[in-house]
Short mmCIF file of C-alpha atoms in Angstrom, two decimals:
data_model
loop_
_atom_site.label_atom_id
_atom_site.label_comp_id
_atom_site.label_asym_id
_atom_site.label_seq_id
_atom_site.Cartn_x
_atom_site.Cartn_y
_atom_site.Cartn_z
CA UNK A 973 0.17 -0.12 -0.02
CA UNK A 974 1.02 3.51 -0.85
CA UNK A 975 0.99 6.58 1.97
CA UNK A 976 -2.43 7.30 1.31
CA UNK A 977 -3.97 4.11 1.47
CA UNK A 978 -2.06 3.69 4.73
CA UNK A 979 -2.85 7.10 6.09
CA UNK A 980 -6.77 6.63 5.25
CA UNK A 981 -6.80 3.11 7.29
CA UNK A 982 -5.12 4.84 10.45
CA UNK A 983 -7.28 7.74 10.21
CA UNK A 984 -10.49 5.43 9.66
CA UNK A 985 -9.26 3.16 12.27
CA UNK A 986 -8.74 5.39 15.10
CA UNK A 987 -11.76 7.32 14.37
CA UNK A 988 -13.87 4.64 14.27
CA UNK A 989 -12.60 3.01 17.69
CA UNK A 990 -13.28 6.62 19.22
CA UNK A 991 -16.61 7.40 17.89
CA UNK A 992 -17.66 3.79 20.03
CA UNK A 993 -17.35 5.97 22.78
CA UNK A 994 -18.71 9.48 21.66
CA UNK A 995 -22.65 8.70 21.24
CA UNK A 996 -22.17 6.29 24.71
CA UNK A 997 -21.13 9.64 26.32
CA UNK A 998 -24.02 11.90 24.77
CA UNK A 999 -26.45 9.15 25.50
CA UNK A 1000 -25.72 8.11 29.07
CA UNK A 1001 -24.99 11.75 29.95
CA UNK A 1002 -28.39 12.82 29.09
CA UNK A 1003 -30.12 9.60 31.28
CA UNK A 1004 -27.84 9.68 34.12
CA UNK A 1005 -28.97 13.55 34.34
CA UNK A 1006 -32.94 12.77 33.85
CA UNK A 1007 -32.04 9.60 36.39
CA UNK A 1008 -30.34 12.57 38.64
CA UNK A 1009 -33.53 14.93 38.18
CA UNK A 1010 -35.54 12.06 39.13
CA UNK A 1011 -34.47 11.80 42.85
CA UNK A 1012 -34.01 15.31 43.18
CA UNK A 1013 -38.02 15.89 42.30
CA UNK A 1014 -38.88 12.95 44.19
CA UNK A 1015 -36.06 11.90 46.89
CA UNK A 1016 -36.78 8.36 46.23
CA UNK A 1017 -33.75 6.29 46.76
CA UNK A 1018 -33.87 3.96 43.68
CA UNK A 1019 -33.01 7.22 41.60
CA UNK A 1020 -30.28 8.04 43.42
CA UNK A 1021 -28.54 4.79 43.05
CA UNK A 1022 -29.37 4.54 39.65
CA UNK A 1023 -27.71 7.64 39.57
CA UNK A 1024 -24.24 6.73 41.05
CA UNK A 1025 -24.05 3.64 39.29
CA UNK A 1026 -24.64 4.55 35.50
CA UNK A 1027 -22.70 7.84 36.31
CA UNK A 1028 -19.59 5.63 36.87
CA UNK A 1029 -19.80 3.94 33.56
CA UNK A 1030 -20.61 7.44 31.91
CA UNK A 1031 -17.59 8.66 33.78
CA UNK A 1032 -15.21 5.76 32.79
CA UNK A 1033 -16.65 6.15 28.90
CA UNK A 1034 -15.65 9.93 29.12
CA UNK A 1035 -12.26 9.92 30.33
CA UNK A 1036 -11.27 6.84 27.10
CA UNK A 1037 -13.31 9.18 24.89
CA UNK A 1038 -11.13 12.33 25.82
CA UNK A 1039 -7.68 10.13 25.79
CA UNK A 1040 -8.49 8.64 21.99
CA UNK A 1041 -10.15 11.71 20.94
CA UNK A 1042 -6.90 13.82 21.27
CA UNK A 1043 -5.24 11.61 18.81
CA UNK A 1044 -7.62 12.79 15.85
CA UNK A 1045 -6.17 16.35 16.15
CA UNK A 1046 -2.70 14.87 15.76
CA UNK A 1047 -3.52 13.20 12.83
CA UNK A 1048 -4.33 16.30 10.94
CA UNK A 1049 -0.72 17.76 11.04
CA UNK A 1050 0.74 13.98 10.86
CA UNK A 1051 -0.28 12.46 7.80
CA UNK A 1052 -3.01 15.29 6.51
CA UNK A 1053 -1.39 18.44 6.76
CA UNK A 1054 -2.60 19.48 3.00
CA UNK A 1055 -5.91 18.67 4.13
CA UNK A 1056 -5.29 20.77 7.44
CA UNK A 1057 -4.24 23.61 4.97
CA UNK A 1058 -7.30 23.83 2.82
CA UNK A 1059 -9.70 23.40 5.42
CA UNK A 1060 -8.27 25.46 7.96
CA UNK A 1061 -10.11 28.67 7.28
CA UNK A 1062 -13.34 26.92 7.70
CA UNK A 1063 -12.39 24.11 10.59
CA UNK A 1064 -10.55 26.90 12.61
CA UNK A 1065 -13.70 29.08 13.77
CA UNK A 1066 -15.53 25.47 14.56
CA UNK A 1067 -13.06 23.54 15.98
CA UNK A 1068 -12.02 26.41 18.34
CA UNK A 1069 -15.35 27.26 19.71
CA UNK A 1070 -16.03 23.17 20.21
CA UNK A 1071 -12.51 23.17 22.34
CA UNK A 1072 -13.04 26.85 24.05
CA UNK A 1073 -16.64 26.89 24.72
CA UNK A 1074 -18.41 23.35 24.64
CA UNK A 1075 -15.57 21.21 25.98
CA UNK A 1076 -14.22 23.36 28.43
CA UNK A 1077 -17.58 23.97 29.67
CA UNK A 1078 -18.71 20.07 29.63
CA UNK A 1079 -15.39 19.33 31.68
CA UNK A 1080 -15.50 21.87 34.44
CA UNK A 1081 -19.10 21.36 35.24
CA UNK A 1082 -18.34 18.01 35.09
CA UNK A 1083 -15.79 18.08 37.95
CA UNK A 1084 -18.39 20.29 39.84
CA UNK A 1085 -20.98 17.19 39.66
CA UNK A 1086 -18.04 14.60 40.25
CA UNK A 1087 -17.40 16.74 43.69
CA UNK A 1088 -20.19 18.15 44.48
CA UNK A 1089 -21.92 15.24 46.09
CA UNK A 1090 -22.85 16.73 49.32
CA UNK A 1091 -20.88 19.59 49.05
CA UNK A 1092 -23.14 22.39 47.31
CA UNK A 1093 -27.01 22.27 47.27
CA UNK A 1094 -28.78 19.51 45.55
CA UNK A 1095 -30.57 21.82 42.60
CA UNK A 1096 -27.32 23.34 42.13
CA UNK A 1097 -25.84 20.02 41.98
CA UNK A 1098 -28.02 18.86 39.35
CA UNK A 1099 -27.30 21.61 37.07
CA UNK A 1100 -23.73 21.46 37.13
CA UNK A 1101 -24.56 17.52 35.66
CA UNK A 1102 -27.18 19.17 33.22
CA UNK A 1103 -24.46 22.00 32.07
CA UNK A 1104 -22.00 19.19 31.11
CA UNK A 1105 -24.48 17.09 29.46
CA UNK A 1106 -25.21 20.15 27.33
CA UNK A 1107 -21.44 21.14 26.72
CA UNK A 1108 -21.06 17.64 25.52
CA UNK A 1109 -24.07 17.95 22.74
CA UNK A 1110 -23.07 21.14 21.75
CA UNK A 1111 -19.29 20.30 21.33
CA UNK A 1112 -20.99 17.21 18.98
CA UNK A 1113 -22.83 19.92 16.67
CA UNK A 1114 -19.75 22.07 16.44
CA UNK A 1115 -17.85 19.14 14.96
CA UNK A 1116 -20.63 17.44 13.04
CA UNK A 1117 -20.92 21.09 11.62
CA UNK A 1118 -17.21 20.59 10.52
CA UNK A 1119 -17.80 17.31 8.94
CA UNK A 1120 -20.97 18.47 7.00
CA UNK A 1121 -19.38 21.06 5.55
CA UNK A 1122 -16.89 18.55 3.98
CA UNK A 1123 -20.11 16.59 2.63
CA UNK A 1124 -21.61 20.17 1.78
CA UNK A 1125 -19.43 22.90 1.54
CA UNK A 1126 -21.40 26.13 2.13
CA UNK A 1127 -20.66 29.66 3.35
CA UNK A 1128 -17.37 30.26 1.45
CA UNK A 1129 -15.81 31.20 -1.88
CA UNK A 1130 -13.01 30.29 -3.76
CA UNK A 1131 -9.50 32.46 -2.31
CA UNK A 1132 -7.00 33.37 -4.95
CA UNK A 1133 -4.86 30.33 -3.94
CA UNK A 1134 -7.43 27.93 -4.60
CA UNK A 1135 -8.51 27.76 -0.71
CA UNK A 1136 -11.97 28.25 0.75
CA UNK A 1137 -12.41 31.31 2.68
CA UNK A 1138 -14.81 31.29 5.02
CA UNK A 1139 -17.57 34.37 4.46
CA UNK A 1140 -20.67 33.61 5.95
CA UNK A 1141 -20.25 31.58 9.22
CA UNK A 1142 -23.69 31.35 10.13
CA UNK A 1143 -24.42 29.27 6.74
CA UNK A 1144 -21.79 26.92 8.00
CA UNK A 1145 -23.79 26.26 11.42
CA UNK A 1146 -27.08 25.86 10.02
CA UNK A 1147 -26.24 24.10 7.10
CA UNK A 1148 -28.96 21.62 6.12
CA UNK A 1149 -26.61 18.67 6.01
CA UNK A 1150 -25.55 19.47 9.82
CA UNK A 1151 -28.74 19.89 10.83
CA UNK A 1152 -29.57 15.92 9.51
CA UNK A 1153 -26.48 14.27 10.48
CA UNK A 1154 -26.64 16.04 13.82
CA UNK A 1155 -30.12 15.09 15.15
CA UNK A 1156 -29.66 11.78 13.80
CA UNK A 1157 -26.21 11.34 15.96
CA UNK A 1158 -28.28 12.32 19.16
CA UNK A 1159 -31.33 9.67 18.66
CA UNK A 1160 -28.05 7.05 17.68
CA UNK A 1161 -26.69 7.78 20.74
CA UNK A 1162 -29.47 7.55 22.77
CA UNK A 1163 -30.26 4.03 21.53
CA UNK A 1164 -26.59 3.22 22.26
CA UNK A 1165 -27.21 4.35 25.94
CA UNK A 1166 -30.64 2.63 26.22
CA UNK A 1167 -29.46 -1.01 24.49
CA UNK A 1168 -26.68 -0.78 27.62
CA UNK A 1169 -29.50 -0.36 30.18
CA UNK A 1170 -31.65 -3.05 28.93
CA UNK A 1171 -28.33 -5.15 28.53
CA UNK A 1172 -27.03 -4.93 32.36
CA UNK A 1173 -30.43 -4.10 33.62
CA UNK A 1174 -31.83 -7.93 32.57
CA UNK A 1175 -28.41 -9.43 33.80
CA UNK A 1176 -28.85 -7.72 37.20
CA UNK A 1177 -32.93 -8.88 37.37
CA UNK A 1178 -32.15 -12.24 36.31
CA UNK A 1179 -29.05 -12.60 39.16
CA UNK A 1180 -31.09 -11.28 41.98
CA UNK A 1181 -33.83 -13.29 40.95
CA UNK A 1182 -31.69 -16.84 41.00
CA UNK A 1183 -30.54 -15.64 44.10
CA UNK A 1184 -33.98 -15.04 45.70
CA UNK A 1185 -33.39 -11.63 46.57
CA UNK A 1186 -36.51 -9.83 47.15
CA UNK A 1187 -39.13 -8.69 43.99
CA UNK A 1188 -39.65 -5.72 45.83
CA UNK A 1189 -36.47 -4.32 47.74
CA UNK A 1190 -34.48 -1.12 46.76
CA UNK A 1191 -31.78 -2.40 44.55
CA UNK A 1192 -34.26 -4.40 42.16
CA UNK A 1193 -36.24 -1.64 41.17
CA UNK A 1194 -32.83 -0.05 40.44
CA UNK A 1195 -32.76 -2.42 37.52
CA UNK A 1196 -36.49 -2.76 36.84
CA UNK A 1197 -36.48 1.19 36.47
CA UNK A 1198 -33.02 1.15 34.34
CA UNK A 1199 -34.54 -1.62 32.04
CA UNK A 1200 -37.55 0.27 31.31
CA UNK A 1201 -35.91 3.66 30.82
CA UNK A 1202 -33.47 1.98 28.69
CA UNK A 1203 -36.53 0.33 26.81
CA UNK A 1204 -38.63 2.73 25.94
CA UNK A 1205 -35.70 5.39 25.28
CA UNK A 1206 -34.10 2.69 22.43
CA UNK A 1207 -37.61 2.25 20.83
CA UNK A 1208 -38.07 5.70 20.68
CA UNK A 1209 -34.94 6.56 19.33
CA UNK A 1210 -35.43 3.79 16.84
CA UNK A 1211 -38.22 5.70 15.16
CA UNK A 1212 -36.65 8.91 15.03
CA UNK A 1213 -33.21 7.21 13.82
CA UNK A 1214 -35.36 6.23 10.60
CA UNK A 1215 -36.87 9.78 10.19
CA UNK A 1216 -33.89 11.43 10.47
CA UNK A 1217 -31.89 9.17 8.31
CA UNK A 1218 -35.29 9.27 5.90
CA UNK A 1219 -34.59 13.35 6.08
CA UNK A 1220 -30.76 12.71 5.17
CA UNK A 1221 -31.65 10.22 2.47
CA UNK A 1222 -33.45 12.81 0.76
CA UNK A 1223 -30.61 15.37 1.41
CA UNK A 1224 -27.62 12.58 -0.40
CA UNK A 1225 -30.24 11.91 -3.14
CA UNK A 1226 -29.41 15.83 -4.18
CA UNK A 1227 -25.98 15.95 -2.51
CA UNK A 1228 -24.01 12.74 -3.52
CA UNK A 1229 -26.18 10.95 -5.62
CA UNK A 1230 -23.28 8.74 -5.82
CA UNK A 1231 -23.43 7.56 -2.36
CA UNK A 1232 -26.76 6.71 -2.73
CA UNK A 1233 -26.49 4.99 -6.31
CA UNK A 1234 -23.58 3.14 -4.46
CA UNK A 1235 -25.76 2.13 -1.51
CA UNK A 1236 -28.05 0.24 -3.69
CA UNK A 1237 -25.42 -1.02 -6.50
CA UNK A 1238 -27.74 0.58 -8.51
CA UNK A 1239 -25.67 0.25 -11.80
CA UNK A 1240 -28.41 1.63 -14.33
CA UNK A 1241 -30.64 4.90 -14.26
CA UNK A 1242 -33.91 3.37 -13.09
CA UNK A 1243 -37.67 5.03 -12.86
CA UNK A 1244 -38.86 3.76 -10.19
CA UNK A 1245 -35.70 2.59 -8.38
CA UNK A 1246 -36.09 -0.51 -6.48
CA UNK A 1247 -34.47 -0.65 -3.05
CA UNK A 1248 -31.88 -3.40 -2.86
CA UNK A 1249 -32.15 -5.96 -0.19
CA UNK A 1250 -29.14 -8.35 -1.20
CA UNK A 1251 -26.82 -7.88 -3.59
CA UNK A 1252 -24.13 -10.16 -4.96
CA UNK A 1253 -21.44 -10.69 -7.64
CA UNK A 1254 -18.80 -8.07 -8.29
CA UNK A 1255 -19.46 -5.44 -5.86
CA UNK A 1256 -15.94 -5.91 -4.03
CA UNK A 1257 -14.23 -4.98 -8.35
CA UNK A 1258 -16.84 -2.22 -7.99
CA UNK A 1259 -17.79 -3.60 -11.91
CA UNK A 1260 -21.79 -2.89 -12.42
CA UNK A 1261 -21.86 -5.45 -15.26
CA UNK A 1262 -22.55 -8.34 -13.18
CA UNK A 1263 -24.46 -7.19 -10.13
CA UNK A 1264 -27.30 -8.96 -9.30
CA UNK A 1265 -30.08 -7.87 -6.35
CA UNK A 1266 -33.03 -8.77 -4.90
CA UNK A 1267 -35.34 -5.73 -4.41
CA UNK A 1268 -38.44 -3.73 -3.64
CA UNK A 1269 -39.99 -2.23 -6.34
CA UNK A 1270 -40.27 1.92 -5.99
CA UNK A 1271 -38.83 1.73 -2.45
CA UNK A 1272 -35.66 3.64 -3.60
CA UNK A 1273 -37.32 6.59 -5.47
CA UNK A 1274 -39.35 7.25 -2.42
CA UNK A 1275 -36.93 7.46 0.27
CA UNK A 1276 -34.95 9.61 -2.58
CA UNK A 1277 -37.94 11.93 -3.49
CA UNK A 1278 -41.12 10.90 -1.27
CA UNK A 1279 -42.58 9.08 -4.54
CA UNK A 1280 -42.70 5.91 -5.61
CA UNK A 1281 -41.98 7.09 -9.62
CA UNK A 1282 -38.72 9.29 -8.94
CA UNK A 1283 -35.97 8.23 -11.31
CA UNK A 1284 -32.76 7.93 -9.47
CA UNK A 1285 -29.73 7.62 -11.73
CA UNK A 1286 -27.55 4.88 -11.91
CA UNK A 1287 -23.74 4.46 -11.23
CA UNK A 1288 -22.83 4.40 -14.79
CA UNK A 1289 -24.44 7.79 -16.00
CA UNK A 1290 -23.26 9.30 -12.87
CA UNK A 1291 -19.82 8.42 -13.52
CA UNK A 1292 -19.79 9.92 -16.50
CA UNK A 1293 -21.04 13.25 -15.97
CA UNK A 1294 -18.84 13.60 -12.72
CA UNK A 1295 -15.77 12.68 -15.29
CA UNK A 1296 -17.19 14.97 -17.88
CA UNK A 1297 -17.42 17.65 -14.92
CA UNK A 1298 -14.46 17.09 -13.08
CA UNK A 1299 -11.86 15.57 -15.62
CA UNK A 1300 -11.49 11.77 -16.33
CA UNK A 1301 -8.01 11.74 -14.71
CA UNK A 1302 -6.41 13.08 -11.81
CA UNK A 1303 -4.31 16.61 -12.79
CA UNK A 1304 -0.68 16.10 -13.47
CA UNK A 1305 0.46 17.90 -10.66
CA UNK A 1306 2.92 16.49 -7.71
CA UNK A 1307 0.24 17.12 -5.24
CA UNK A 1308 -1.30 14.20 -6.06
CA UNK A 1309 1.98 12.07 -6.00
CA UNK A 1310 1.83 8.68 -8.09
CA UNK A 1311 -2.36 8.97 -8.39
CA UNK A 1312 -1.19 12.21 -10.92
CA UNK A 1313 -2.43 11.24 -14.36
CA UNK A 1314 -4.09 8.14 -13.24
CA UNK A 1315 -7.93 7.80 -13.97
CA UNK A 1316 -10.46 8.72 -11.32
CA UNK A 1317 -13.19 6.59 -10.25
CA UNK A 1318 -15.78 8.93 -8.68
CA UNK A 1319 -17.59 5.63 -7.79
CA UNK A 1320 -16.76 4.48 -4.28
CA UNK A 1321 -16.08 0.91 -2.97
CA UNK A 1322 -19.35 -0.72 -3.42
CA UNK A 1323 -18.96 -3.60 -1.05
CA UNK A 1324 -17.82 -1.17 1.68
CA UNK A 1325 -21.10 1.36 1.32
CA UNK A 1326 -23.70 -1.55 -0.08
CA UNK A 1327 -23.10 -3.62 3.37
CA UNK A 1328 -22.15 -0.61 5.63
CA UNK A 1329 -25.27 0.80 5.21
CA UNK A 1330 -27.32 -2.49 5.81
CA UNK A 1331 -25.71 -3.22 8.64
CA UNK A 1332 -26.49 -0.04 10.17
CA UNK A 1333 -30.08 -0.90 9.50
CA UNK A 1334 -29.88 -4.39 10.55
CA UNK A 1335 -28.02 -3.66 13.45
CA UNK A 1336 -30.57 -0.88 14.46
CA UNK A 1337 -33.43 -3.53 14.08
CA UNK A 1338 -31.87 -5.66 16.34
CA UNK A 1339 -31.25 -3.14 19.13
CA UNK A 1340 -35.00 -2.42 18.71
CA UNK A 1341 -36.15 -5.87 19.18
CA UNK A 1342 -33.99 -6.45 22.12
CA UNK A 1343 -35.77 -3.07 23.71
CA UNK A 1344 -39.43 -4.86 22.97
CA UNK A 1345 -38.52 -7.90 24.60
CA UNK A 1346 -37.23 -6.15 27.67
CA UNK A 1347 -40.20 -4.42 27.56
CA UNK A 1348 -42.34 -7.45 27.67
CA UNK A 1349 -40.57 -9.55 29.50
CA UNK A 1350 -40.33 -6.90 32.61
CA UNK A 1351 -44.51 -6.29 32.10
CA UNK A 1352 -46.38 -5.74 35.28
CA UNK A 1353 -43.52 -6.93 37.79
CA UNK A 1354 -42.39 -10.03 36.23
CA UNK A 1355 -38.79 -10.78 36.06
CA UNK A 1356 -36.87 -12.76 33.14
CA UNK A 1357 -35.44 -16.00 33.98
CA UNK A 1358 -34.78 -17.03 30.31
CA UNK A 1359 -31.18 -17.30 29.92
CA UNK A 1360 -31.03 -17.00 25.87
CA UNK A 1361 -32.99 -13.77 26.39
CA UNK A 1362 -31.66 -12.20 29.17
CA UNK A 1363 -27.57 -13.32 28.04
CA UNK A 1364 -28.83 -12.35 24.19
CA UNK A 1365 -29.87 -8.56 25.37
CA UNK A 1366 -26.72 -8.50 26.90
CA UNK A 1367 -24.56 -9.38 23.87
CA UNK A 1368 -26.94 -7.18 21.73
CA UNK A 1369 -25.69 -4.12 23.80
CA UNK A 1370 -23.03 -4.07 20.79
CA UNK A 1371 -25.67 -4.02 18.23
CA UNK A 1372 -26.02 -0.13 18.57
CA UNK A 1373 -22.35 0.86 18.74
CA UNK A 1374 -21.55 -1.66 15.57
CA UNK A 1375 -24.43 0.60 13.66
CA UNK A 1376 -23.52 3.87 14.69
CA UNK A 1377 -19.84 2.72 13.61
CA UNK A 1378 -21.37 1.67 10.15
CA UNK A 1379 -23.31 4.97 9.87
CA UNK A 1380 -19.89 6.80 9.82
CA UNK A 1381 -18.15 4.34 7.51
CA UNK A 1382 -21.26 4.65 5.07
CA UNK A 1383 -21.36 8.44 5.20
CA UNK A 1384 -17.20 8.95 5.04
CA UNK A 1385 -16.35 6.12 2.52
CA UNK A 1386 -19.34 6.91 0.26
CA UNK A 1387 -17.84 10.44 -0.52
CA UNK A 1388 -14.88 9.35 -2.17
CA UNK A 1389 -12.76 10.28 -4.22
CA UNK A 1390 -13.20 13.30 -2.77
CA UNK A 1391 -12.68 15.04 0.77
CA UNK A 1392 -14.45 17.40 0.60
CA UNK A 1393 -17.77 17.29 -2.02
CA UNK A 1394 -18.71 19.40 -4.68
CA UNK A 1395 -21.71 21.45 -3.87
CA UNK A 1396 -24.18 20.45 -6.35
CA UNK A 1397 -26.18 24.06 -5.78
CA UNK A 1398 -23.11 26.24 -6.83
CA UNK A 1399 -21.81 26.70 -10.37
CA UNK A 1400 -18.98 24.33 -11.07
CA UNK A 1401 -16.58 27.39 -11.26
CA UNK A 1402 -17.28 28.82 -8.25
CA UNK A 1403 -17.50 25.20 -6.48
CA UNK A 1404 -15.27 24.15 -3.69
CA UNK A 1405 -13.79 20.66 -3.80
CA UNK A 1406 -10.47 18.67 -2.75
CA UNK A 1407 -9.70 15.16 -3.97
CA UNK A 1408 -8.06 13.26 -1.00
CA UNK A 1409 -5.59 12.24 -2.96
CA UNK A 1410 -4.17 15.47 -2.79
CA UNK A 1411 -4.61 15.51 1.09
CA UNK A 1412 -2.35 13.54 2.33
CA UNK A 1413 1.12 15.25 3.45
CA UNK A 1414 3.95 15.64 1.52
CA UNK A 1415 7.32 13.97 2.19
CA UNK A 1416 5.62 11.52 4.68
CA UNK A 1417 6.73 8.20 3.83
CA UNK A 1418 4.97 4.73 4.10
CA UNK A 1419 7.35 3.59 6.73
CA UNK A 1420 6.64 6.78 9.23
CA UNK A 1421 2.70 6.11 8.30
CA UNK A 1422 2.65 2.30 9.02
CA UNK A 1423 5.00 3.07 12.74
CA UNK A 1424 1.89 5.52 13.79
CA UNK A 1425 -0.54 3.08 12.07
CA UNK A 1426 0.86 0.31 14.63
CA UNK A 1427 1.50 2.42 17.48
CA UNK A 1428 -1.63 4.15 17.92
CA UNK A 1429 -3.55 0.26 17.26
CA UNK A 1430 -1.29 -1.12 19.94
CA UNK A 1431 -2.28 1.90 22.52
CA UNK A 1432 -5.93 1.41 21.10
CA UNK A 1433 -6.19 -1.76 22.03
CA UNK A 1434 -4.43 -1.56 25.45
CA UNK A 1435 -7.37 1.68 26.20
CA UNK A 1436 -9.75 -0.71 24.88
CA UNK A 1437 -9.02 -3.81 27.01
CA UNK A 1438 -9.07 -1.03 29.94
CA UNK A 1439 -12.34 0.44 29.20
CA UNK A 1440 -13.76 -3.27 28.81
CA UNK A 1441 -11.97 -4.41 32.53
CA UNK A 1442 -13.87 -1.53 33.98
CA UNK A 1443 -17.13 -1.65 32.84
CA UNK A 1444 -17.53 -5.75 33.05
CA UNK A 1445 -16.67 -4.97 36.81
CA UNK A 1446 -18.91 -2.04 37.48
CA UNK A 1447 -21.91 -4.52 35.80
CA UNK A 1448 -20.96 -7.44 37.74
CA UNK A 1449 -20.62 -5.56 40.80
CA UNK A 1450 -23.58 -3.64 40.33
CA UNK A 1451 -24.84 -0.80 42.64
CA UNK A 1452 -23.90 -0.11 46.37
CA UNK A 1453 -26.10 -1.11 48.74
CA UNK A 1454 -26.77 2.03 50.99
CA UNK A 1455 -25.79 4.08 49.05
CA UNK A 1456 -26.54 7.90 50.19
CA UNK A 1457 -25.93 11.47 49.45
CA UNK A 1458 -21.98 11.80 50.59
CA UNK A 1459 -22.24 14.42 53.23
CA UNK A 1460 -18.57 15.49 54.89
CA UNK A 1461 -18.25 16.39 58.24
CA UNK A 1462 -18.77 20.27 59.17
CA UNK A 1463 -15.61 22.22 59.90
CA UNK A 1464 -14.72 22.02 63.29
CA UNK A 1465 -16.43 18.15 63.61
CA UNK A 1466 -14.61 15.93 66.30
CA UNK A 1467 -15.53 13.17 63.93
CA UNK A 1468 -12.08 11.39 62.46
CA UNK A 1469 -11.57 9.12 59.49
CA UNK A 1470 -11.11 5.94 61.55
CA UNK A 1471 -14.53 6.57 63.26
CA UNK A 1472 -17.15 4.50 62.21
CA UNK A 1473 -20.08 6.32 61.20
CA UNK A 1474 -23.33 6.34 58.69
CA UNK A 1475 -21.70 7.86 56.08
CA UNK A 1476 -18.90 5.71 55.64
CA UNK A 1477 -19.98 3.34 53.07
CA UNK A 1478 -21.44 6.85 51.26
CA UNK A 1479 -17.60 8.70 51.38
CA UNK A 1480 -16.31 5.52 50.16
CA UNK A 1481 -18.48 5.31 47.29
CA UNK A 1482 -17.80 8.61 46.49
CA UNK A 1483 -14.25 8.32 46.58
CA UNK A 1484 -14.70 5.37 44.01
CA UNK A 1485 -16.85 8.03 41.72
CA UNK A 1486 -13.66 10.40 41.66
CA UNK A 1487 -11.46 7.37 41.04
CA UNK A 1488 -13.36 6.83 38.09
CA UNK A 1489 -12.81 10.10 36.89
#
């Protein structure tokens, strides 16, 4: 492989790994804030124990997410310096606001929440958690707005040096691609968090039932409420994922038609266009002459344009159109390296786009099915004891993670060979676009990128082991019996650290919470 291919593998691996943690941080943060709100509102001990337990899971994931996210910034300078120069005028403001406004807001108030148990008023303590959660959501919006600009560049003009110059920051922030992608990502994050509540909650319910624990005690209520909350959230989020996904599909039909056609292995223009359920033959070789599909007539036309008769352009026709507008070969320019003068294949890798799209939908469906099972199995006070059902639900915790990762793989690989995709709403001579082949850092050798890829792979593998160990340990241990709000001794109190007291367990638990951070 050449430098470009290795660099793409490196960025893809590290980004997908990091993104496994992002939706859980966002989704679980929202649900923990809801649990904490319920405790402050009702004073019921089960809500406090839910907040404390799921808060620990949230914090472990947050820390690992920060650690892996930092690497993304370094990659821009390491292997993608030309890309950084090209998008710098646009990304500079977005990433600066993400770091200075959103991330600092999130981190500051999260610290206040962690160390504020029993030290600040309850409502102020709750507000600090909501501020941290809002910070994570705002942070996600800035990042998605930056990514969406690459998918659909707006608010810029082409400068004298050929680079985009930002002229309308509000247009970048209100990009319709960003609005659709953001809402889709947030509800998908809630699916991830809901699946985690369902899987661990069912496991703990079954464990307590087999151990002969009373059905009406507080700890059992913790897990039952967790399962019910996770189930309802997952099902509602699945519906909203479908709605926001439909919105994105209609934008994709207009903005990136080749991505849509590739997602369906639609080789020839058809009206009405069918939706492919399953395809086989030469997807891996990007050849359309021998692709066969099982299809649903007219459904792709509806997804593209809300009717069952709209024509959807095929891959072969679009390949010819793009070649006529953007060139049949890469420019004979040193910035393209070994690809200079070579023919351009404007069609994304069919196998990757086709199957990642179906994996995203399929895993989302699995998660919704498990949520429905959990709600049915826990109806009217029932405790599920089916080993297959409970452990299947626990294994299905990974389904929405896979769906989220597959969705991003589809989004990013579907825009190739562009790293900044041309905006069809702008005249061709005013369009901003950038080929991936010219985005890689000049002068970087394959050996250097291989070294960083292997190093980061080993580091991320170690971090994955650490996170899984901590999460499995928390899941097995469950809630802490007698978990109450830690109340530090008053100033001048004669209470000593070695004196037994009713708050000792809570104080120790607070130390555990702080240690998790």
